[in-house]
Short mmCIF file of C-alpha atoms in Angstrom, two decimals:
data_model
loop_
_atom_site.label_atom_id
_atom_site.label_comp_id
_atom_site.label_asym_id
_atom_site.label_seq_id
_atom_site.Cartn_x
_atom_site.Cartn_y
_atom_site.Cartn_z
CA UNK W 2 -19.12 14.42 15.68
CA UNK W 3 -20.94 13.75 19.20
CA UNK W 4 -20.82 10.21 20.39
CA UNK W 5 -20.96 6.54 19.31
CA UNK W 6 -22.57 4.80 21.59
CA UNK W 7 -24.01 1.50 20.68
CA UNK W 8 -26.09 -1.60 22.36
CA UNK W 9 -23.94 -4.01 20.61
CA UNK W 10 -20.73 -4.45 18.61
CA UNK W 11 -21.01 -3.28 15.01
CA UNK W 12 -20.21 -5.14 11.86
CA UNK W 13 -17.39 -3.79 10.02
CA UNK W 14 -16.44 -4.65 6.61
CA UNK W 15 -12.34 -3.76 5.70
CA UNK W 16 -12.10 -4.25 1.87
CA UNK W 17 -8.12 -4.57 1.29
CA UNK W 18 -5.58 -5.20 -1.77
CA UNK W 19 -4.20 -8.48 -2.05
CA UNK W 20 -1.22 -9.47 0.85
CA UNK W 21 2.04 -7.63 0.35
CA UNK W 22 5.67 -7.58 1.48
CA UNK W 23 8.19 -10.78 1.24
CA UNK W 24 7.84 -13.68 3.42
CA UNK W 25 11.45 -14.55 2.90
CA UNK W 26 13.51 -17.82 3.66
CA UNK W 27 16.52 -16.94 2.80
CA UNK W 28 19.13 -20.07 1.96
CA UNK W 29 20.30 -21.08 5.05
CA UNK W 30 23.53 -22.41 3.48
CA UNK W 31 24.69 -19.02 2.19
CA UNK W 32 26.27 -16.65 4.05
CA UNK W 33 23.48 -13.59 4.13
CA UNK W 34 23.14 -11.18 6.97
CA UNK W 35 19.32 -10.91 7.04
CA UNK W 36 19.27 -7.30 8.27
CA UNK W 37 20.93 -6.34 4.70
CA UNK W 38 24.03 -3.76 4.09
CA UNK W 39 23.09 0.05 5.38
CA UNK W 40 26.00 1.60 4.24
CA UNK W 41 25.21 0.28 0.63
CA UNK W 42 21.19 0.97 1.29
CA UNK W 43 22.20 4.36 1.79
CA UNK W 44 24.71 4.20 -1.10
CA UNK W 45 21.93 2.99 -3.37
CA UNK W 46 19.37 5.14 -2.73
CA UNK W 47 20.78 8.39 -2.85
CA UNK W 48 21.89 7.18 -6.64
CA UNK W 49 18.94 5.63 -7.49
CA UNK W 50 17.94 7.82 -10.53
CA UNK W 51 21.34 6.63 -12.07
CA UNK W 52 19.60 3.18 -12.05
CA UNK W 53 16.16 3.25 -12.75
CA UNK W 54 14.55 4.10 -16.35
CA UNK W 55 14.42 8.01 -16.69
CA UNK W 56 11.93 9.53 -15.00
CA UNK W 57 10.91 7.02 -13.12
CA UNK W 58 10.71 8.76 -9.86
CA UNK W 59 9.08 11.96 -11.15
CA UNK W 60 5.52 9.98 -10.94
CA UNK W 61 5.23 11.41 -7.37
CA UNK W 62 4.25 14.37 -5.74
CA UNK W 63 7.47 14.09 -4.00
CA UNK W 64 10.94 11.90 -4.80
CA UNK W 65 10.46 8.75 -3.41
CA UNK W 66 6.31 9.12 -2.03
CA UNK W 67 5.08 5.87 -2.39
CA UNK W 68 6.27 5.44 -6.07
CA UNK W 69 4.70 1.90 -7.35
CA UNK W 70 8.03 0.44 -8.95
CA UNK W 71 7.73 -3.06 -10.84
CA UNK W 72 10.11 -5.53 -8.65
CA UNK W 73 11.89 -6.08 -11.81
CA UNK W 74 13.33 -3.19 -12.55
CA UNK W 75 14.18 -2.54 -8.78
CA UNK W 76 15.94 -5.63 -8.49
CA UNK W 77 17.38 -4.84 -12.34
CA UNK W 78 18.33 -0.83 -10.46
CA UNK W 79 20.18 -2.57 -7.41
CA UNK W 80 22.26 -5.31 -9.58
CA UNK W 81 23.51 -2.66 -12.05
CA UNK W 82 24.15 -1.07 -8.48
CA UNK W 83 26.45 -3.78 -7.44
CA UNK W 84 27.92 -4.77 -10.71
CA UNK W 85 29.30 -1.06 -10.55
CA UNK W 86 30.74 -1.89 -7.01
CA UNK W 87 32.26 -5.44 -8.78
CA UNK W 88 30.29 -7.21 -5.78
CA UNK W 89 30.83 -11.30 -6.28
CA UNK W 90 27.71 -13.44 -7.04
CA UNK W 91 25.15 -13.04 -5.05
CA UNK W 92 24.71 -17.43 -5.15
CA UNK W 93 20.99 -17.40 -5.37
CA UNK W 94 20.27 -14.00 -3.38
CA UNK W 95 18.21 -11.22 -4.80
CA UNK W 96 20.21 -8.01 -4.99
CA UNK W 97 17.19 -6.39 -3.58
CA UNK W 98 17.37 -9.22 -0.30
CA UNK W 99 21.20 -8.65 -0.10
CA UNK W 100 21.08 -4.95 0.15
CA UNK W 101 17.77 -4.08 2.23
CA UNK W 102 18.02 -7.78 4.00
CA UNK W 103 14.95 -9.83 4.81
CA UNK W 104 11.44 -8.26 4.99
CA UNK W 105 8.98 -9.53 7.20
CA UNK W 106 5.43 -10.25 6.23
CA UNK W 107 3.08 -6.59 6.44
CA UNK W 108 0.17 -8.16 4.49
CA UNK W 109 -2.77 -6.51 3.23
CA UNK W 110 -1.46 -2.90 2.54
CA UNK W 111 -2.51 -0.22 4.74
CA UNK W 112 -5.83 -1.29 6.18
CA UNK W 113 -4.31 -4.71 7.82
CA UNK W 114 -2.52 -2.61 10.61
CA UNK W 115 -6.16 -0.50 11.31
CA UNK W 116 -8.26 -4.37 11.07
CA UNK W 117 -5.49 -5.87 13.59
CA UNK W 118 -5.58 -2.99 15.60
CA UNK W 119 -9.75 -3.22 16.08
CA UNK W 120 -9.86 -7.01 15.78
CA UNK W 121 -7.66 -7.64 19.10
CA UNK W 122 -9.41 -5.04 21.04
CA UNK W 123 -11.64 -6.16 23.53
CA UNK W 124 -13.69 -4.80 26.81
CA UNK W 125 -14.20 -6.66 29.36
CA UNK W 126 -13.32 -9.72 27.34
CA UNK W 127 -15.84 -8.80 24.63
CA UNK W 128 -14.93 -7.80 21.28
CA UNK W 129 -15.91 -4.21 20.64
CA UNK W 130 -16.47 -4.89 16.93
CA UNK W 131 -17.35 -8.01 14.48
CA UNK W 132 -15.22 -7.34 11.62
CA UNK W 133 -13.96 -9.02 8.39
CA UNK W 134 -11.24 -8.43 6.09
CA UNK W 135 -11.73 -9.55 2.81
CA UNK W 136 -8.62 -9.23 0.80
CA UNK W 137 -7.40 -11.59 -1.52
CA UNK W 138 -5.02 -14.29 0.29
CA UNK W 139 -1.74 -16.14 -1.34
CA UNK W 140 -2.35 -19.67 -1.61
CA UNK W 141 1.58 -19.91 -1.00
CA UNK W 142 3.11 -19.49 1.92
CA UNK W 143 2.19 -15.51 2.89
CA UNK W 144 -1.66 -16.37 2.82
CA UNK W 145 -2.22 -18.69 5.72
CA UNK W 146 1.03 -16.53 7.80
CA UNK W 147 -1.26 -13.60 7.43
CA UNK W 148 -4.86 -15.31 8.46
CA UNK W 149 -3.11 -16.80 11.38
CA UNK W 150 -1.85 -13.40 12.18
CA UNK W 151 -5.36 -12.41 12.75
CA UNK W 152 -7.99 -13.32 15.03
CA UNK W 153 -9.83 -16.65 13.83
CA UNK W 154 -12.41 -15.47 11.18
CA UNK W 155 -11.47 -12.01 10.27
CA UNK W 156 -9.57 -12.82 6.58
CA UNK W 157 -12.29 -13.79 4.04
CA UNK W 158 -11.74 -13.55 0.64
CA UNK W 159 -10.37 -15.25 -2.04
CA UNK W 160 -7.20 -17.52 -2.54
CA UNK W 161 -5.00 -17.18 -5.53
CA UNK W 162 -1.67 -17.47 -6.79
CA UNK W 163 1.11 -15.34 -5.60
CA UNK W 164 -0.54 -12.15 -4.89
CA UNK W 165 0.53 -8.71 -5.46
CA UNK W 166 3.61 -8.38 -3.42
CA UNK W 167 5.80 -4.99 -2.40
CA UNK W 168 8.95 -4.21 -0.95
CA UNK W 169 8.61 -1.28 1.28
CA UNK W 170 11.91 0.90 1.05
CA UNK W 171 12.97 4.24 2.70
CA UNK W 172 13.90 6.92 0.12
CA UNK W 173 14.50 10.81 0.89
CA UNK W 174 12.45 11.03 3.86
CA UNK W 175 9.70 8.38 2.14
CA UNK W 176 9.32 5.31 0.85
CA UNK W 177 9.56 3.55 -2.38
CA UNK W 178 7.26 0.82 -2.96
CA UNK W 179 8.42 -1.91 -5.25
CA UNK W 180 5.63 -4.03 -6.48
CA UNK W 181 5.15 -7.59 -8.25
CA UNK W 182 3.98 -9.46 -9.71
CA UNK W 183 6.11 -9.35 -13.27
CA UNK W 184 5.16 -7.18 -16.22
CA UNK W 185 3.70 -10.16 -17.65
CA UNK W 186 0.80 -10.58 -14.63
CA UNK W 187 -1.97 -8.01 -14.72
CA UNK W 188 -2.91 -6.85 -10.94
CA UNK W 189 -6.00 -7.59 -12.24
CA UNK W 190 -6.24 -10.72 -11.25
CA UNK W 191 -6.12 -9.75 -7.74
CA UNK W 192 -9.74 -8.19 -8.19
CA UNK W 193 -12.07 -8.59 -4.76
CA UNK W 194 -14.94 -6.74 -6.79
CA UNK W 195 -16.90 -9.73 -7.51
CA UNK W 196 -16.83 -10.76 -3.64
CA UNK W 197 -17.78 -7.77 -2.19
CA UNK W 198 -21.77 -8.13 -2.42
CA UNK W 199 -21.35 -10.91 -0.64
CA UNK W 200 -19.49 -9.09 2.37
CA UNK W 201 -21.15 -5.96 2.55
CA UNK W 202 -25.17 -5.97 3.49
CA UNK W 203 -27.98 -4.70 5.35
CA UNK W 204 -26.30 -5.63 8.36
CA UNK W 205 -23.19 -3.81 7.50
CA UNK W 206 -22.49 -0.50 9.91
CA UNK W 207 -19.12 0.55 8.84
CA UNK W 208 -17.09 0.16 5.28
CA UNK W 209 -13.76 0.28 5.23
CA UNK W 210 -11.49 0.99 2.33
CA UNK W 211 -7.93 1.72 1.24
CA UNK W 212 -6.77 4.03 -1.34
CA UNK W 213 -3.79 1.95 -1.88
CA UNK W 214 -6.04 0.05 -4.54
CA UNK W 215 -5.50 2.89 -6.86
CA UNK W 216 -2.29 1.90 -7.98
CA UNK W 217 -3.93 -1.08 -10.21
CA UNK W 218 -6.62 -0.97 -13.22
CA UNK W 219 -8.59 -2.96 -10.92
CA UNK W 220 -9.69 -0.34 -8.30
CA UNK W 221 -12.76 1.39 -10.64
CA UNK W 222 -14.50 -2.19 -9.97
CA UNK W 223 -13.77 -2.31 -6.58
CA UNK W 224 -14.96 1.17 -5.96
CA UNK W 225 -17.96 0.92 -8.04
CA UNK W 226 -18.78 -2.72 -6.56
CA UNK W 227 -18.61 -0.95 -2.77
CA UNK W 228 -21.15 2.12 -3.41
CA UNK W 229 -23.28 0.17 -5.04
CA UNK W 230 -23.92 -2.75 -1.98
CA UNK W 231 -23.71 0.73 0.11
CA UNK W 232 -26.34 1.90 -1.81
CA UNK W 233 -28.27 -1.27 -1.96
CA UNK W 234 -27.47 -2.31 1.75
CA UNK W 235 -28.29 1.25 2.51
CA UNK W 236 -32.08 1.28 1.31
CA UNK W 237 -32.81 -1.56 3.81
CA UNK W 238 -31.51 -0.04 6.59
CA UNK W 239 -33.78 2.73 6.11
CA UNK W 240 -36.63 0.38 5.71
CA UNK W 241 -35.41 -0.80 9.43
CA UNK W 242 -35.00 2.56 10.89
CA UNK W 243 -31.40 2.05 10.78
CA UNK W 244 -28.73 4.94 9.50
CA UNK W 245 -26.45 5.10 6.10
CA UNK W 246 -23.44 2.78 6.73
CA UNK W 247 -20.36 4.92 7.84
CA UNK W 248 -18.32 4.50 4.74
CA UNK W 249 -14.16 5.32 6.14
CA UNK W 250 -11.52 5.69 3.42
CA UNK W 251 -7.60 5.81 3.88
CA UNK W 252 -6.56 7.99 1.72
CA UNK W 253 -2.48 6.33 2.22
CA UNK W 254 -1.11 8.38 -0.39
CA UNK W 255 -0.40 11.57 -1.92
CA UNK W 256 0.11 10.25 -5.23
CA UNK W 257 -3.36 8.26 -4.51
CA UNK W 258 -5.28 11.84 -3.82
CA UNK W 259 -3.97 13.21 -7.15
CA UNK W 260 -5.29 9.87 -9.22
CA UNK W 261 -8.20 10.87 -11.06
CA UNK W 262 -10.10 7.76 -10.79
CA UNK W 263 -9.97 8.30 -6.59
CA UNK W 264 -11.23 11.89 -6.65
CA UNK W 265 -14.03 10.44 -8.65
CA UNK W 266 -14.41 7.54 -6.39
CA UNK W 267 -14.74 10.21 -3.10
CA UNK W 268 -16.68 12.28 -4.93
CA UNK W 269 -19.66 9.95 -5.53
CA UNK W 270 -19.46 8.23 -2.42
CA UNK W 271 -20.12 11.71 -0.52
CA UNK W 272 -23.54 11.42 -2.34
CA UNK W 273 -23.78 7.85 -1.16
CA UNK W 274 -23.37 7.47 2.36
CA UNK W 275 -21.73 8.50 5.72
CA UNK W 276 -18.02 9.31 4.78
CA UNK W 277 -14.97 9.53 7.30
CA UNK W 278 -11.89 10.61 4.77
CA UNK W 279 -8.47 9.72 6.70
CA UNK W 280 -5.41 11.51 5.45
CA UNK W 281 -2.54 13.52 6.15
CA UNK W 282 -1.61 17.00 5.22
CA UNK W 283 -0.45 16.70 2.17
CA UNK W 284 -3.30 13.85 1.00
CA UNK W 285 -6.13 16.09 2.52
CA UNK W 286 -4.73 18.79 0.22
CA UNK W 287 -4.68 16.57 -2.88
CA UNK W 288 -7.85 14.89 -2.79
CA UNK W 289 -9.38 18.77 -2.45
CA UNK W 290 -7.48 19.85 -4.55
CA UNK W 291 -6.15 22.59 -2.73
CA UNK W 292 -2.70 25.04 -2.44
CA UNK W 293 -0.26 21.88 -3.61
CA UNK W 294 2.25 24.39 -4.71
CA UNK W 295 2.86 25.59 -1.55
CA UNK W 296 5.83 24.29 -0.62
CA UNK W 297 7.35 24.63 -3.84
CA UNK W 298 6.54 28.36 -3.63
CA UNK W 299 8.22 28.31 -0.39
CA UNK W 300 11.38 26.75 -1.47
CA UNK W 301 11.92 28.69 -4.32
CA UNK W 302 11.71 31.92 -2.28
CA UNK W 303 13.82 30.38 0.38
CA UNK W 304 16.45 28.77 -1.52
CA UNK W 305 15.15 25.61 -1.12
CA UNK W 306 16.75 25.42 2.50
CA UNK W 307 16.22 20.79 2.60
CA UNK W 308 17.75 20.15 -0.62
CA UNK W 309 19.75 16.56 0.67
CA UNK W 310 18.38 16.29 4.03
CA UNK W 311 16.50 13.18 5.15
CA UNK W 312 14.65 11.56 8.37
CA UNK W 313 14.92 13.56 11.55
CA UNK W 314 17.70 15.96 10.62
CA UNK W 315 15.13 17.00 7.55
CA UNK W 316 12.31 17.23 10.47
CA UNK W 317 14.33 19.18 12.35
CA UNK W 318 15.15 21.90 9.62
CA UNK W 319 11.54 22.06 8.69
CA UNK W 320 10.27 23.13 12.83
CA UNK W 321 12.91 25.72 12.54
CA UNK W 322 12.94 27.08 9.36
CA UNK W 323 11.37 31.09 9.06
CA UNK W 324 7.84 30.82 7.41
CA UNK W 325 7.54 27.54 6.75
CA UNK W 326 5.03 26.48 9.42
CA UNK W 327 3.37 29.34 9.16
CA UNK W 328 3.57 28.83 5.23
CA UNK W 329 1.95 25.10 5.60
CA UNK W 330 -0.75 26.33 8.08
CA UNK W 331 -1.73 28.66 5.63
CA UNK W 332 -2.40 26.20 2.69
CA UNK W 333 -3.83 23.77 5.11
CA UNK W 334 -6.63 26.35 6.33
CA UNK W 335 -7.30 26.75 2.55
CA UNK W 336 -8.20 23.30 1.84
CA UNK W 337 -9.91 22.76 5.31
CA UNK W 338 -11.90 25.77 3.67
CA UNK W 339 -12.75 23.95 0.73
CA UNK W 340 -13.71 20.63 2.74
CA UNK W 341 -16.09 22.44 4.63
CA UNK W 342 -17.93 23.46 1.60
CA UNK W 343 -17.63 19.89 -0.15
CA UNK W 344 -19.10 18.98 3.29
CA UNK W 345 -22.21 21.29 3.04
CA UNK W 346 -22.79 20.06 -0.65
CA UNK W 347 -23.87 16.85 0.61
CA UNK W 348 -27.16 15.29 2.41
CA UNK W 349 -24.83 12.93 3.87
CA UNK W 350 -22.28 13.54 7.00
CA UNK W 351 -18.49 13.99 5.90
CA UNK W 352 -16.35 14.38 8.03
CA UNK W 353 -12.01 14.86 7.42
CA UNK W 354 -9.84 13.52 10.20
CA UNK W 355 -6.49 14.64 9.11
CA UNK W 356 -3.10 14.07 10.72
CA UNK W 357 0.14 16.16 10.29
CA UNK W 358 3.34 14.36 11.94
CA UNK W 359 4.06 15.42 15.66
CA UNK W 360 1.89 18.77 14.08
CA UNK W 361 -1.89 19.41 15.75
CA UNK W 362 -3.99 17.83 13.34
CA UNK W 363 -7.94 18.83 12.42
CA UNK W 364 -11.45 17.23 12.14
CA UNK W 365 -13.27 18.80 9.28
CA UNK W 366 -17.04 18.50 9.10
CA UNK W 367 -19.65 20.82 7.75
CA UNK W 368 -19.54 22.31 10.91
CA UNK W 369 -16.40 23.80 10.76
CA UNK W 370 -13.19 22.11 12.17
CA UNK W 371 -11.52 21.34 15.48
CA UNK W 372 -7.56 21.32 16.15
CA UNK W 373 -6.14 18.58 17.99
CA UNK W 374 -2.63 18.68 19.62
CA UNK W 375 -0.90 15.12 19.82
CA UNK W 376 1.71 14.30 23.29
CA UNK W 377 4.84 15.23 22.99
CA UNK W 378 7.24 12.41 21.55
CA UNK W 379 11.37 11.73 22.06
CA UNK W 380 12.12 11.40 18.44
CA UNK W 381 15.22 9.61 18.77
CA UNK W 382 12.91 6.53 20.28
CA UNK W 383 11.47 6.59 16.70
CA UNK W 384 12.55 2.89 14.81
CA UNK W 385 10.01 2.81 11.57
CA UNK W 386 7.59 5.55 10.36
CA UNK W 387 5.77 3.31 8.04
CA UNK W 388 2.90 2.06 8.81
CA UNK W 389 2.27 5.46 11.52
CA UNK W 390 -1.13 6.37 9.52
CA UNK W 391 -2.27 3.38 9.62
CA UNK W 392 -2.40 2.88 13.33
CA UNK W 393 -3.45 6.28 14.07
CA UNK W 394 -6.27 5.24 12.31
CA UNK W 395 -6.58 1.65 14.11
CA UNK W 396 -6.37 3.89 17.46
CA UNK W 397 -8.69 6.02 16.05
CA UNK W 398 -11.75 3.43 15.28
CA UNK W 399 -10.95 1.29 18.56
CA UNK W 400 -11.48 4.38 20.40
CA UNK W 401 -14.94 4.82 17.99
CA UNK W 402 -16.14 1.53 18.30
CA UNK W 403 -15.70 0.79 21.58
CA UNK W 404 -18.11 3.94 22.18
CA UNK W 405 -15.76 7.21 23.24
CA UNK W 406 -15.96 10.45 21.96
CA UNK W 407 -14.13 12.61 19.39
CA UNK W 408 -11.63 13.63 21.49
CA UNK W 409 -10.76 10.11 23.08
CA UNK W 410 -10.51 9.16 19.43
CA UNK W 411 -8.06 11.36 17.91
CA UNK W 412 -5.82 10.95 21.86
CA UNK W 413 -6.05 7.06 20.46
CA UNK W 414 -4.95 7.65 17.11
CA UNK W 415 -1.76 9.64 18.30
CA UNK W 416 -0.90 7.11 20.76
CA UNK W 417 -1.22 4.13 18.27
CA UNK W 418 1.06 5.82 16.19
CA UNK W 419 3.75 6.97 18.29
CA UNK W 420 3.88 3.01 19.83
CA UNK W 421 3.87 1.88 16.57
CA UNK W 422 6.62 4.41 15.51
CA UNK W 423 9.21 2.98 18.53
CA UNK W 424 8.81 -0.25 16.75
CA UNK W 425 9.96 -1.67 13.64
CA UNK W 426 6.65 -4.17 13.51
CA UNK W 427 3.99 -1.80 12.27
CA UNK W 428 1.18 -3.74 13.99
CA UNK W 429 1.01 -3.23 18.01
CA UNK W 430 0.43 -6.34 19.73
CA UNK W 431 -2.40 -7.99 20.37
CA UNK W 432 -1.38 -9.64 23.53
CA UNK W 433 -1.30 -6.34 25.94
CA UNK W 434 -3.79 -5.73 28.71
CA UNK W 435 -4.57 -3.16 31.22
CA UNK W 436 -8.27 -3.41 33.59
CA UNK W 437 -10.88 -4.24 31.35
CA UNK W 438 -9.18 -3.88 28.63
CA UNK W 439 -7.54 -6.04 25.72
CA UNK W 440 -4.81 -5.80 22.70
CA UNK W 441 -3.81 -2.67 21.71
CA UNK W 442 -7.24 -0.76 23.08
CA UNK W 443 -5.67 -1.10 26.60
CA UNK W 444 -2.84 0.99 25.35
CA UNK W 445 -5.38 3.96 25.91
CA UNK W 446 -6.47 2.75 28.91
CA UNK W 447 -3.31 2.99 30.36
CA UNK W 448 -2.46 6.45 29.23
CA UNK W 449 -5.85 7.56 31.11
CA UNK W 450 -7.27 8.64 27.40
CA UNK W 451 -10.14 6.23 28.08
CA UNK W 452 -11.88 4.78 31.57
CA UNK W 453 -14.07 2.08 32.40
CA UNK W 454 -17.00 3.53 31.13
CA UNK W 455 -17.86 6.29 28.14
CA UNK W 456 -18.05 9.49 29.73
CA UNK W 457 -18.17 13.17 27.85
CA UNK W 458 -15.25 14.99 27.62
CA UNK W 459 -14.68 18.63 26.48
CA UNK W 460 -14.34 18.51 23.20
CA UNK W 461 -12.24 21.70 21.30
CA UNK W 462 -14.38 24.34 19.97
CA UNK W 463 -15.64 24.12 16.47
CA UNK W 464 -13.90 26.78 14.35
CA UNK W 465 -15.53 27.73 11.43
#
């Protein structure tokens, strides 16, 4: 991809799940340390299987990769968990809250971090994008938290009952993901399909969209309801003179990329529209269903050299273990190979921007694909990986809509990430400056990634 430069902001459309994590108020009149217990967090999860049904954690590509677990039976996993330790009553405290402590309010799954990101850019005081979020907003007490998060206007959608809520928890290098509402309460009910005609028009330039909806019956509609206002919104743009809408999808999960109704989902909309597919590694190679046995292959001929390791030490192994790098490049370059063709098969532009840790990562387009290496990083200033992807891809788009190049981009991505990884607050904040700059955009301006002005930069040579 060249350049995006435009006369005016564009309108972008984010279309999210429902808002997640706890907003908790704890009871102020029991004694509760709010940051929870690590030594029995780490207890806990390096038992879990003893406490969840049987095979519960083999529904992921890896233990622990965003597994979709019904609050219940977490919160049923950590009291049989305590009741083992003889731990007193817990006098009106979750065993979940007393263990992991208090969560704070994400909201929105993956694609709130990216909207917050763009919507508290500005330049030169300006906005560099008009965009809405429609998700569907908790008439309790997350809802209005969330849309006062944002900048005024950007939530729309509608307001419900207690929405589909998750506990994010770290688990063998991962993260677990343990979901309500109840058995009893469908996630269909948290269904933004019939809004989205309403959202997404003519005057639409970019479509945003999470992968995180797969986990729920409810994503098919959702999917089908956005290609077909692309499609419609789409034919009047032409009539206009005006280009497909750039349709972007997070992939956010390997266990997403593998989900059949997904693949089918990517697959039509590359004969749709515009498509910008962001993913790491091990997505990328899922959703093309590429070399997945790689590093299964590579353990078993290696003795399976992690086996217990976790977080940096595990990181650590992996840069200096023989073969392995040179193992993962190789199944990479496969499925690169195989997005390159997908990306010839269609009259459309596709294009792959795909991430791989503190690893180079690669834009894939019909073209061929260019390698991008990210700044070196102190790992020990890392506090939180969760929620790195998503402002890679926030730095990614504010570079994109605020009119830089390729390069500039994927330089904004990294550095969203890495701030957002020396923080446990996923989102950046929206009250940083630097020039003509505003919210977390300046954050690029004052690494020298971006200047006053768009100006060319050398961009790495296509490889094909």
């Amino acid at each position: 991809m060249s350049t995006i430069k435009y006369s005016k902001p564009k309108n972008v459309v984010a279309i999210g799940n429902s808002v997640v994590d706890y907003l908790y108020e704890p009871n102020e009149t029991v004694a509760y340390n709010p940051t929870g217990n690590a030594i029995l967090a780490d207890e806990f999860l390096s038992t879990l299987p003893n406490y969840l049904p049987e095979g519960t954690l083999k529904a992921a590509p890896r233990s622990g990769d965003n597994i979709l677990i019904l609050k219940e039976v977490f919160e049923e996993a950590a009291s049989a968990y305590l009741d083992a330790l003889s731990v007193p009553t817990l006098k009106g405290i979750s065993a979940i809250e007393y263990i992991f402590g208090k969560a704070s309010l994400a909201a929105g799954g993956s694609l709130a971090n990216t909207v917050s990101a763009i919507a508290c850019s500005k330049r030169n005081g300006l906005p560099i994008a008009n965009i809405n979020f429609l998700t569907v907003l908790d008439e309790g007490e997350a809802g209005p938290v969330f849309k006062t998060s944002m900048s005024d206007g950007v939530v729309i959608g509608p307001i419900k009952g207690e929405c589909l809520k998750v506990h994010v928890v770290p688990h063998q290098g991962d993260r677990i993901m343990v979901a309500s509402p109840s058995r009893d309460n469908s996630t269909d009910f948290y269904n933004v399909a019939p809004h989205i005609a309403d959202a997404v028009n003519a005057d639409t330039d970019v479509v945003m969209i999470e992968g995180y909806l797969a986990y729920g019956p409810h994503f098919q509609a959702i999917a089908d309801a956005t290609l077909e206002a692309i499609i419609a919104a789409n034919m009047e743009r032409a009539e206009s003179g005006l280009g497909p809408i750039q349709l972007v999808i997070a992939a956010a999960a390997q266990r997403i990329c593998e989900n059949d109704t997904f693949r089918a989902f990517f697959a039509r909309a590359v004969q749709t529209t515009n498509v910008t597919v962001h993913a790491n590694t091990g997505e990328f190679r899922r959703l093309v269903n590429r070399d997945t046995e790689w590093r299964a292959n590579y353990d078993s001929a290696n003795g399976n050299p992690f086996t217990g390791m976790d977080g940096s030490l595990l990181e650590t192994t992996k840069r200096a273990a023989p073969g392995y790098r040179a193992a993962k490049t190789a199944a990479n370059k496969d499925a690169i190979n195989t997005a390159i063709t997908i990306a010839k098969g269609t009259d459309y532009n596709l294009q792959f921007v795909i991430t791989d840790g503190g690893n180079p990562g690669y834009v894939v387009s019909k073209f061929g694909y260019s390698t991008y290496v990210p700044p070196e990083m102190d790992t020990a200033k890392i506090v939180n990986k969760v929620g790195a992807g998503d402002a890679f891809m926030g730095g990614y788009w504010a570079a994109q809509l605020a009119g830089f190049f390729e390069v500039q981009s994927m330089q904004g991505g990294n550095l969203f990430a890495q701030s957002a990884m020396m923080q446990q607050d996923a989102r950046l904040s929206p009250d940083m400056s630097f020039g003509k700059y505003e919210g977390p955009l300046s954050l690029l301006a004052r690494h020298g990634v971006i200047q006053a002005l768009p100006k060319p930069a050398k961009t790495p040579k296509l490889e094909a």
